[in-house]
Amino acid sequence: LSVVVRDQCKMLLLESFVREVFKIAADPEVIGTETVLSKKNAKDMKLEKELNAIKSQSATAVAAGESKIDRSTGFWKKSKWAKKLASFLGGDESNSSKGSGSIGNGALLNTSAVSRDLAKGQMKINRVSGDKTDTKSPRAKNIDAHVKFTFALTRTYAIIMSRWGGGGRDIIGSSESHSTNKTHMDKADPLVTPFLNVLCFSTPFIRTAWALIQSNPIIITDLHDLVDAKKCSTPIRTRTLHASFTNGILSNEENAGSAFLLLGLAAFAHALIVTDDTELHELDSPLPTHHTRRCILLLKSLMYRACCLDPMNCDPVESNHVGLSIISFSAKIMIDLYDRSSRRLLCPPNLWLIDDLLEDEIRRCKVHEDYCELLNRPVLKVCPFLVSFKRRLKLFERITTTSRESIQGRNDGHSFRPGIHVHIMRGRVLEDGLIHLNKLGSNLRRRIIVQYVNSAGSSESGLDAGGLFKEFWTDLSNHSFDPNWALFKETEDGCLYPNPSSRVAHGSDSILLFEFLGRILGKAIYEHITIKPQFAHFFLSFLRGDYNFLHMLSDLSTMDRTLYNNLMFLKTYEGDAKDLCLTFAVAKDDFGNNEEIPLVTGGRDMEVSNLNKHRYIGLVAKHYVHDRVKEQSEAFRRGLWDVIDKKWLRIFNEPELQVVISGPTNGSIDVEDLKANAKLTGGYTIFDSQIRRFWRVVSSFDDHQRADLLRFVTSCERPPPLGFASMNPPFTIQRVPISSDGDKLPTASTCFNILKLPTYSSEKMLKDRLLYSIQSGSGFELT
């Protein structure tokens, strides 16, 4: 654009002008904003009921449950496409195919029926609420004129935002070769931020724009075209906001939905930057929670089309800054809301999902490269949460398994490739592990062959075909992440994060130790060994490598709830912040050595006031969540990424990653799942009395005893993330004939997950002998 036109556009961004013009255009009384936003339909009520049923669970517990749910048949598969479209915008599905009926109340408009009435001149649509009104009514004419003005204004600023808002780059594919001339900025113009500040915090635009998106038939119809590839085959990224002229008169109704969506999403994304989780969940800011869920439904459909349905490399496809901005802002909001939902559930987990997405693609993969190629799919790069956690977990399992088989050989006992031999004394697991393994780096992907040495210095008789290594790695993990070793601290919930004072306890070796612990975790994940440690939410974010610094304050709540509540008190304090006698400094306690750390230069003497308290809150959160653990977290992450490719981890959010590490949240063992997937050999059948006794005994065990049994047989005391159906080799019970109860104890072949169970004469004898074996803590001595 010419300099003159650019200067004229910048005049439109003057704060005083924006404030006044949008106060008029987005007048909630004229538009009926709060009336629309206050109403809930049947789907809203259903989602709230589903959320209330699981809100007492942690996000990690919900993720663990999701990994075991069978989604082969879902709600959408049973629904017609028209009902799908109705649900996209949160409409009442029951009226989607019945006459014109009642229009408004947050429901989608049956535009076909309305169009017929309009063609006959029998009615006029109120652009605000969709109600039938008298076309001669002065009020109707005033409202219609007001809405036309709002349409024109929104289109103008949507175009400005698409060009200078920084959202016009292609985030779902390499479209440089398909893009039009450079008509947008990759980074937002300096004038855009103050414009968005005024739009979000000095006008009711966000709520009014969403009310119109929910109620205005012209906008709804246009958005249907935007999300439904069958109604409009033009890819989203080619969308424009060109106005049309009819008989020389400018019409702002064409692509009105895209204009309102683009500007509304830009404002919504900006508002979320300063919106904490409490405001989002409890104060209905920026939108009521049920409308936030409707927004998720709409953007889910939009992102699914953009990432999976629209062609990527078909000429002549030319991307446009308007369409790309819609995709970019949609993805930004979806990622932000999904991250928040990983801390505190915003909606039922299935609300994010597209049924059966990538199921066929994963099934068709044969080799490691095929599975890794799926990670480059736009849907997994931009919005992996559209794919069920169970399916992503399966993809991750296949990626790590095929990688491991290509390096180590197959786990069949015959095709193992040469590995790295290490000698470990049972009382020196951590020390010997550090000596032999830390120097290996990425070579930890190779097979590790463990030879145990007993307390007398003699090698044990066991040969490692995988079982001894699993036992060693489980022990190593439990020792390494023990908070008493002063490398990790615990949150109030018992979750681990790096100890800021680790250097005081371990000196210059602390960073080396964190790298080693990262490799320990990486090797455990790579070998599908589930381990005990539960990590803090913010630390898991660092491990993924794409930490969102905008969430530091909310993440602080997962580390130190008391400090978070104090900062929230300061944020909402209506008096003079100077009364609290705070300065820009925080106290540091290194094992009794107290020190005051300035948050900024001269911070010890800088008083916290109402003008700077938001900056102070942000700096305190940054200090605790990031600055004081940065060095340790980066070292740990380097070690982890030596073994696990960071791209493999980014398809999971924090609770999901915890399930990958530790399996179900509390490590409890589902006996029915174990029983359904157990294999019987040596003559045992499901009808054998000994087997029935065994399952009754296991059912009578407490959680600790069940964990001991699982560790005794498999060397891992926690079940796999995908349940026992994914255990390879399967949990196996082998018959061992005996002539008397004193002949043999139960033994195990941990390399192949086999429990060798003698045929005891009674259930009591079976329980006594089994408990003696699994709780002995012995190596091979008892055999």
PDB file of N, CA and C in Angstrom, residues 433-434 437-445 448 469 473 476-477 480-481 511-527 531 543 634-644:
ATOM      1  N   GLY A 433      25.132 -46.628  38.296  1.00  0.00           N
ATOM      2  CA  GLY A 433      24.452 -46.146  37.087  1.00  0.00           C
ATOM      3  C   GLY A 433      25.079 -44.885  36.554  1.00  0.00           C
ATOM      4  N   LEU A 434      25.408 -43.942  37.440  1.00  0.00           N
ATOM      5  CA  LEU A 434      26.032 -42.688  37.018  1.00  0.00           C
ATOM      6  C   LEU A 434      27.400 -42.940  36.395  1.00  0.00           C
ATOM      7  N   LEU A 437      26.707 -45.066  32.829  1.00  0.00           N
ATOM      8  CA  LEU A 437      25.721 -44.710  31.816  1.00  0.00           C
ATOM      9  C   LEU A 437      25.719 -43.244  31.402  1.00  0.00           C
ATOM     10  N   ASN A 438      26.132 -42.356  32.287  1.00  0.00           N
ATOM     11  CA  ASN A 438      25.970 -40.939  31.962  1.00  0.00           C
ATOM     12  C   ASN A 438      26.806 -40.512  30.767  1.00  0.00           C
ATOM     13  N   LYS A 439      27.895 -41.197  30.528  1.00  0.00           N
ATOM     14  CA  LYS A 439      28.775 -40.830  29.417  1.00  0.00           C
ATOM     15  C   LYS A 439      28.255 -41.302  28.066  1.00  0.00           C
ATOM     16  N   LEU A 440      27.166 -42.079  28.050  1.00  0.00           N
ATOM     17  CA  LEU A 440      26.691 -42.674  26.793  1.00  0.00           C
ATOM     18  C   LEU A 440      25.936 -41.684  25.915  1.00  0.00           C
ATOM     19  N   GLY A 441      25.267 -40.688  26.512  1.00  0.00           N
ATOM     20  CA  GLY A 441      24.511 -39.728  25.705  1.00  0.00           C
ATOM     21  C   GLY A 441      23.413 -40.406  24.909  1.00  0.00           C
ATOM     22  N   SER A 442      23.345 -40.105  23.601  1.00  0.00           N
ATOM     23  CA  SER A 442      22.305 -40.682  22.748  1.00  0.00           C
ATOM     24  C   SER A 442      22.484 -42.185  22.557  1.00  0.00           C
ATOM     25  N   ASN A 443      23.653 -42.728  22.897  1.00  0.00           N
ATOM     26  CA  ASN A 443      23.857 -44.183  22.808  1.00  0.00           C
ATOM     27  C   ASN A 443      23.021 -44.954  23.830  1.00  0.00           C
ATOM     28  N   LEU A 444      22.334 -44.213  24.713  1.00  0.00           N
ATOM     29  CA  LEU A 444      21.426 -44.888  25.641  1.00  0.00           C
ATOM     30  C   LEU A 444      20.264 -45.551  24.916  1.00  0.00           C
ATOM     31  N   ARG A 445      20.045 -45.178  23.667  1.00  0.00           N
ATOM     32  CA  ARG A 445      19.012 -45.875  22.894  1.00  0.00           C
ATOM     33  C   ARG A 445      19.403 -47.324  22.615  1.00  0.00           C
ATOM     34  N   ILE A 448      20.859 -52.010  26.855  1.00  0.00           N
ATOM     35  CA  ILE A 448      21.692 -52.054  28.054  1.00  0.00           C
ATOM     36  C   ILE A 448      21.533 -53.438  28.683  1.00  0.00           C
ATOM     37  N   PHE A 469      17.220 -55.399  33.130  1.00  0.00           N
ATOM     38  CA  PHE A 469      17.359 -53.984  32.811  1.00  0.00           C
ATOM     39  C   PHE A 469      16.145 -53.203  33.323  1.00  0.00           C
ATOM     40  N   TRP A 473      16.349 -50.200  35.971  1.00  0.00           N
ATOM     41  CA  TRP A 473      15.935 -48.848  35.614  1.00  0.00           C
ATOM     42  C   TRP A 473      14.822 -48.348  36.521  1.00  0.00           C
ATOM     43  N   LEU A 476      16.648 -47.397  39.670  1.00  0.00           N
ATOM     44  CA  LEU A 476      17.438 -46.194  39.421  1.00  0.00           C
ATOM     45  C   LEU A 476      16.543 -44.954  39.422  1.00  0.00           C
ATOM     46  N   SER A 477      15.366 -45.075  38.810  1.00  0.00           N
ATOM     47  CA  SER A 477      14.438 -43.944  38.760  1.00  0.00           C
ATOM     48  C   SER A 477      13.937 -43.583  40.148  1.00  0.00           C
ATOM     49  N   SER A 480      16.811 -41.852  42.007  1.00  0.00           N
ATOM     50  CA  SER A 480      17.267 -40.588  41.426  1.00  0.00           C
ATOM     51  C   SER A 480      16.336 -39.433  41.741  1.00  0.00           C
ATOM     52  N   PHE A 481      15.028 -39.692  41.744  1.00  0.00           N
ATOM     53  CA  PHE A 481      14.063 -38.615  41.915  1.00  0.00           C
ATOM     54  C   PHE A 481      13.581 -38.479  43.355  1.00  0.00           C
ATOM     55  N   ILE A 511      24.511 -29.706  37.713  1.00  0.00           N
ATOM     56  CA  ILE A 511      24.039 -29.652  36.326  1.00  0.00           C
ATOM     57  C   ILE A 511      24.306 -30.976  35.631  1.00  0.00           C
ATOM     58  N   LEU A 512      25.460 -31.573  35.893  1.00  0.00           N
ATOM     59  CA  LEU A 512      25.762 -32.892  35.337  1.00  0.00           C
ATOM     60  C   LEU A 512      24.745 -33.926  35.806  1.00  0.00           C
ATOM     61  N   LEU A 513      24.357 -33.829  37.065  1.00  0.00           N
ATOM     62  CA  LEU A 513      23.384 -34.780  37.608  1.00  0.00           C
ATOM     63  C   LEU A 513      22.015 -34.587  36.977  1.00  0.00           C
ATOM     64  N   PHE A 514      21.614 -33.334  36.713  1.00  0.00           N
ATOM     65  CA  PHE A 514      20.324 -33.097  36.076  1.00  0.00           C
ATOM     66  C   PHE A 514      20.305 -33.654  34.650  1.00  0.00           C
ATOM     67  N   GLU A 515      21.411 -33.513  33.941  1.00  0.00           N
ATOM     68  CA  GLU A 515      21.483 -34.116  32.602  1.00  0.00           C
ATOM     69  C   GLU A 515      21.327 -35.632  32.689  1.00  0.00           C
ATOM     70  N   PHE A 516      21.966 -36.234  33.689  1.00  0.00           N
ATOM     71  CA  PHE A 516      21.866 -37.677  33.885  1.00  0.00           C
ATOM     72  C   PHE A 516      20.427 -38.083  34.198  1.00  0.00           C
ATOM     73  N   LEU A 517      19.751 -37.318  35.065  1.00  0.00           N
ATOM     74  CA  LEU A 517      18.369 -37.641  35.397  1.00  0.00           C
ATOM     75  C   LEU A 517      17.454 -37.493  34.183  1.00  0.00           C
ATOM     76  N   GLY A 518      17.761 -36.514  33.328  1.00  0.00           N
ATOM     77  CA  GLY A 518      16.989 -36.382  32.089  1.00  0.00           C
ATOM     78  C   GLY A 518      17.145 -37.596  31.200  1.00  0.00           C
ATOM     79  N   ARG A 519      18.356 -38.133  31.139  1.00  0.00           N
ATOM     80  CA  ARG A 519      18.579 -39.336  30.338  1.00  0.00           C
ATOM     81  C   ARG A 519      17.891 -40.552  30.962  1.00  0.00           C
ATOM     82  N   ILE A 520      17.866 -40.605  32.286  1.00  0.00           N
ATOM     83  CA  ILE A 520      17.164 -41.698  32.957  1.00  0.00           C
ATOM     84  C   ILE A 520      15.688 -41.692  32.569  1.00  0.00           C
ATOM     85  N   LEU A 521      15.071 -40.509  32.643  1.00  0.00           N
ATOM     86  CA  LEU A 521      13.662 -40.407  32.271  1.00  0.00           C
ATOM     87  C   LEU A 521      13.463 -40.730  30.798  1.00  0.00           C
ATOM     88  N   GLY A 522      14.337 -40.198  29.943  1.00  0.00           N
ATOM     89  CA  GLY A 522      14.214 -40.459  28.510  1.00  0.00           C
ATOM     90  C   GLY A 522      14.317 -41.939  28.189  1.00  0.00           C
ATOM     91  N   LYS A 523      15.265 -42.631  28.827  1.00  0.00           N
ATOM     92  CA  LYS A 523      15.422 -44.072  28.587  1.00  0.00           C
ATOM     93  C   LYS A 523      14.204 -44.844  29.078  1.00  0.00           C
ATOM     94  N   ALA A 524      13.640 -44.438  30.226  1.00  0.00           N
ATOM     95  CA  ALA A 524      12.443 -45.099  30.733  1.00  0.00           C
ATOM     96  C   ALA A 524      11.286 -44.952  29.746  1.00  0.00           C
ATOM     97  N   ILE A 525      11.093 -43.745  29.225  1.00  0.00           N
ATOM     98  CA  ILE A 525      10.023 -43.525  28.239  1.00  0.00           C
ATOM     99  C   ILE A 525      10.293 -44.340  26.977  1.00  0.00           C
ATOM    100  N   TYR A 526      11.545 -44.328  26.539  1.00  0.00           N
ATOM    101  CA  TYR A 526      11.924 -45.025  25.301  1.00  0.00           C
ATOM    102  C   TYR A 526      11.678 -46.525  25.417  1.00  0.00           C
ATOM    103  N   GLU A 527      11.887 -47.087  26.602  1.00  0.00           N
ATOM    104  CA  GLU A 527      11.725 -48.530  26.802  1.00  0.00           C
ATOM    105  C   GLU A 527      10.337 -48.897  27.314  1.00  0.00           C
ATOM    106  N   ILE A 531       7.337 -45.258  35.527  1.00  0.00           N
ATOM    107  CA  ILE A 531       8.030 -45.026  36.797  1.00  0.00           C
ATOM    108  C   ILE A 531       7.178 -44.134  37.695  1.00  0.00           C
ATOM    109  N   LEU A 543       9.746 -29.479  29.618  1.00  0.00           N
ATOM    110  CA  LEU A 543      10.257 -30.688  28.976  1.00  0.00           C
ATOM    111  C   LEU A 543       9.777 -30.803  27.541  1.00  0.00           C
ATOM    112  N   GLU A 634      16.904 -26.706  31.995  1.00  0.00           N
ATOM    113  CA  GLU A 634      17.541 -26.832  30.679  1.00  0.00           C
ATOM    114  C   GLU A 634      18.490 -28.018  30.633  1.00  0.00           C
ATOM    115  N   ALA A 635      19.219 -28.264  31.727  1.00  0.00           N
ATOM    116  CA  ALA A 635      20.119 -29.424  31.774  1.00  0.00           C
ATOM    117  C   ALA A 635      19.323 -30.723  31.722  1.00  0.00           C
ATOM    118  N   PHE A 636      18.257 -30.782  32.489  1.00  0.00           N
ATOM    119  CA  PHE A 636      17.412 -31.979  32.489  1.00  0.00           C
ATOM    120  C   PHE A 636      16.835 -32.221  31.090  1.00  0.00           C
ATOM    121  N   ARG A 637      16.396 -31.157  30.454  1.00  0.00           N
ATOM    122  CA  ARG A 637      15.791 -31.276  29.122  1.00  0.00           C
ATOM    123  C   ARG A 637      16.820 -31.734  28.094  1.00  0.00           C
ATOM    124  N   ARG A 638      18.050 -31.251  28.206  1.00  0.00           N
ATOM    125  CA  ARG A 638      19.097 -31.711  27.276  1.00  0.00           C
ATOM    126  C   ARG A 638      19.293 -33.214  27.396  1.00  0.00           C
ATOM    127  N   GLY A 639      19.331 -33.707  28.627  1.00  0.00           N
ATOM    128  CA  GLY A 639      19.488 -35.144  28.819  1.00  0.00           C
ATOM    129  C   GLY A 639      18.310 -35.929  28.280  1.00  0.00           C
ATOM    130  N   LEU A 640      17.103 -35.428  28.522  1.00  0.00           N
ATOM    131  CA  LEU A 640      15.896 -36.096  28.007  1.00  0.00           C
ATOM    132  C   LEU A 640      15.911 -36.155  26.492  1.00  0.00           C
ATOM    133  N   TRP A 641      16.252 -35.035  25.869  1.00  0.00           N
ATOM    134  CA  TRP A 641      16.222 -34.978  24.400  1.00  0.00           C
ATOM    135  C   TRP A 641      17.369 -35.763  23.765  1.00  0.00           C
ATOM    136  N   ASP A 642      18.363 -36.158  24.542  1.00  0.00           N
ATOM    137  CA  ASP A 642      19.386 -37.069  24.022  1.00  0.00           C
ATOM    138  C   ASP A 642      18.777 -38.407  23.627  1.00  0.00           C
ATOM    139  N   VAL A 643      17.703 -38.787  24.302  1.00  0.00           N
ATOM    140  CA  VAL A 643      17.096 -40.095  24.081  1.00  0.00           C
ATOM    141  C   VAL A 643      15.757 -39.982  23.353  1.00  0.00           C
ATOM    142  N   ILE A 644      14.961 -38.988  23.701  1.00  0.00           N
ATOM    143  CA  ILE A 644      13.623 -38.813  23.131  1.00  0.00           C
ATOM    144  C   ILE A 644      13.599 -37.552  22.270  1.00  0.00           C
TER     145      ILE A 644
END
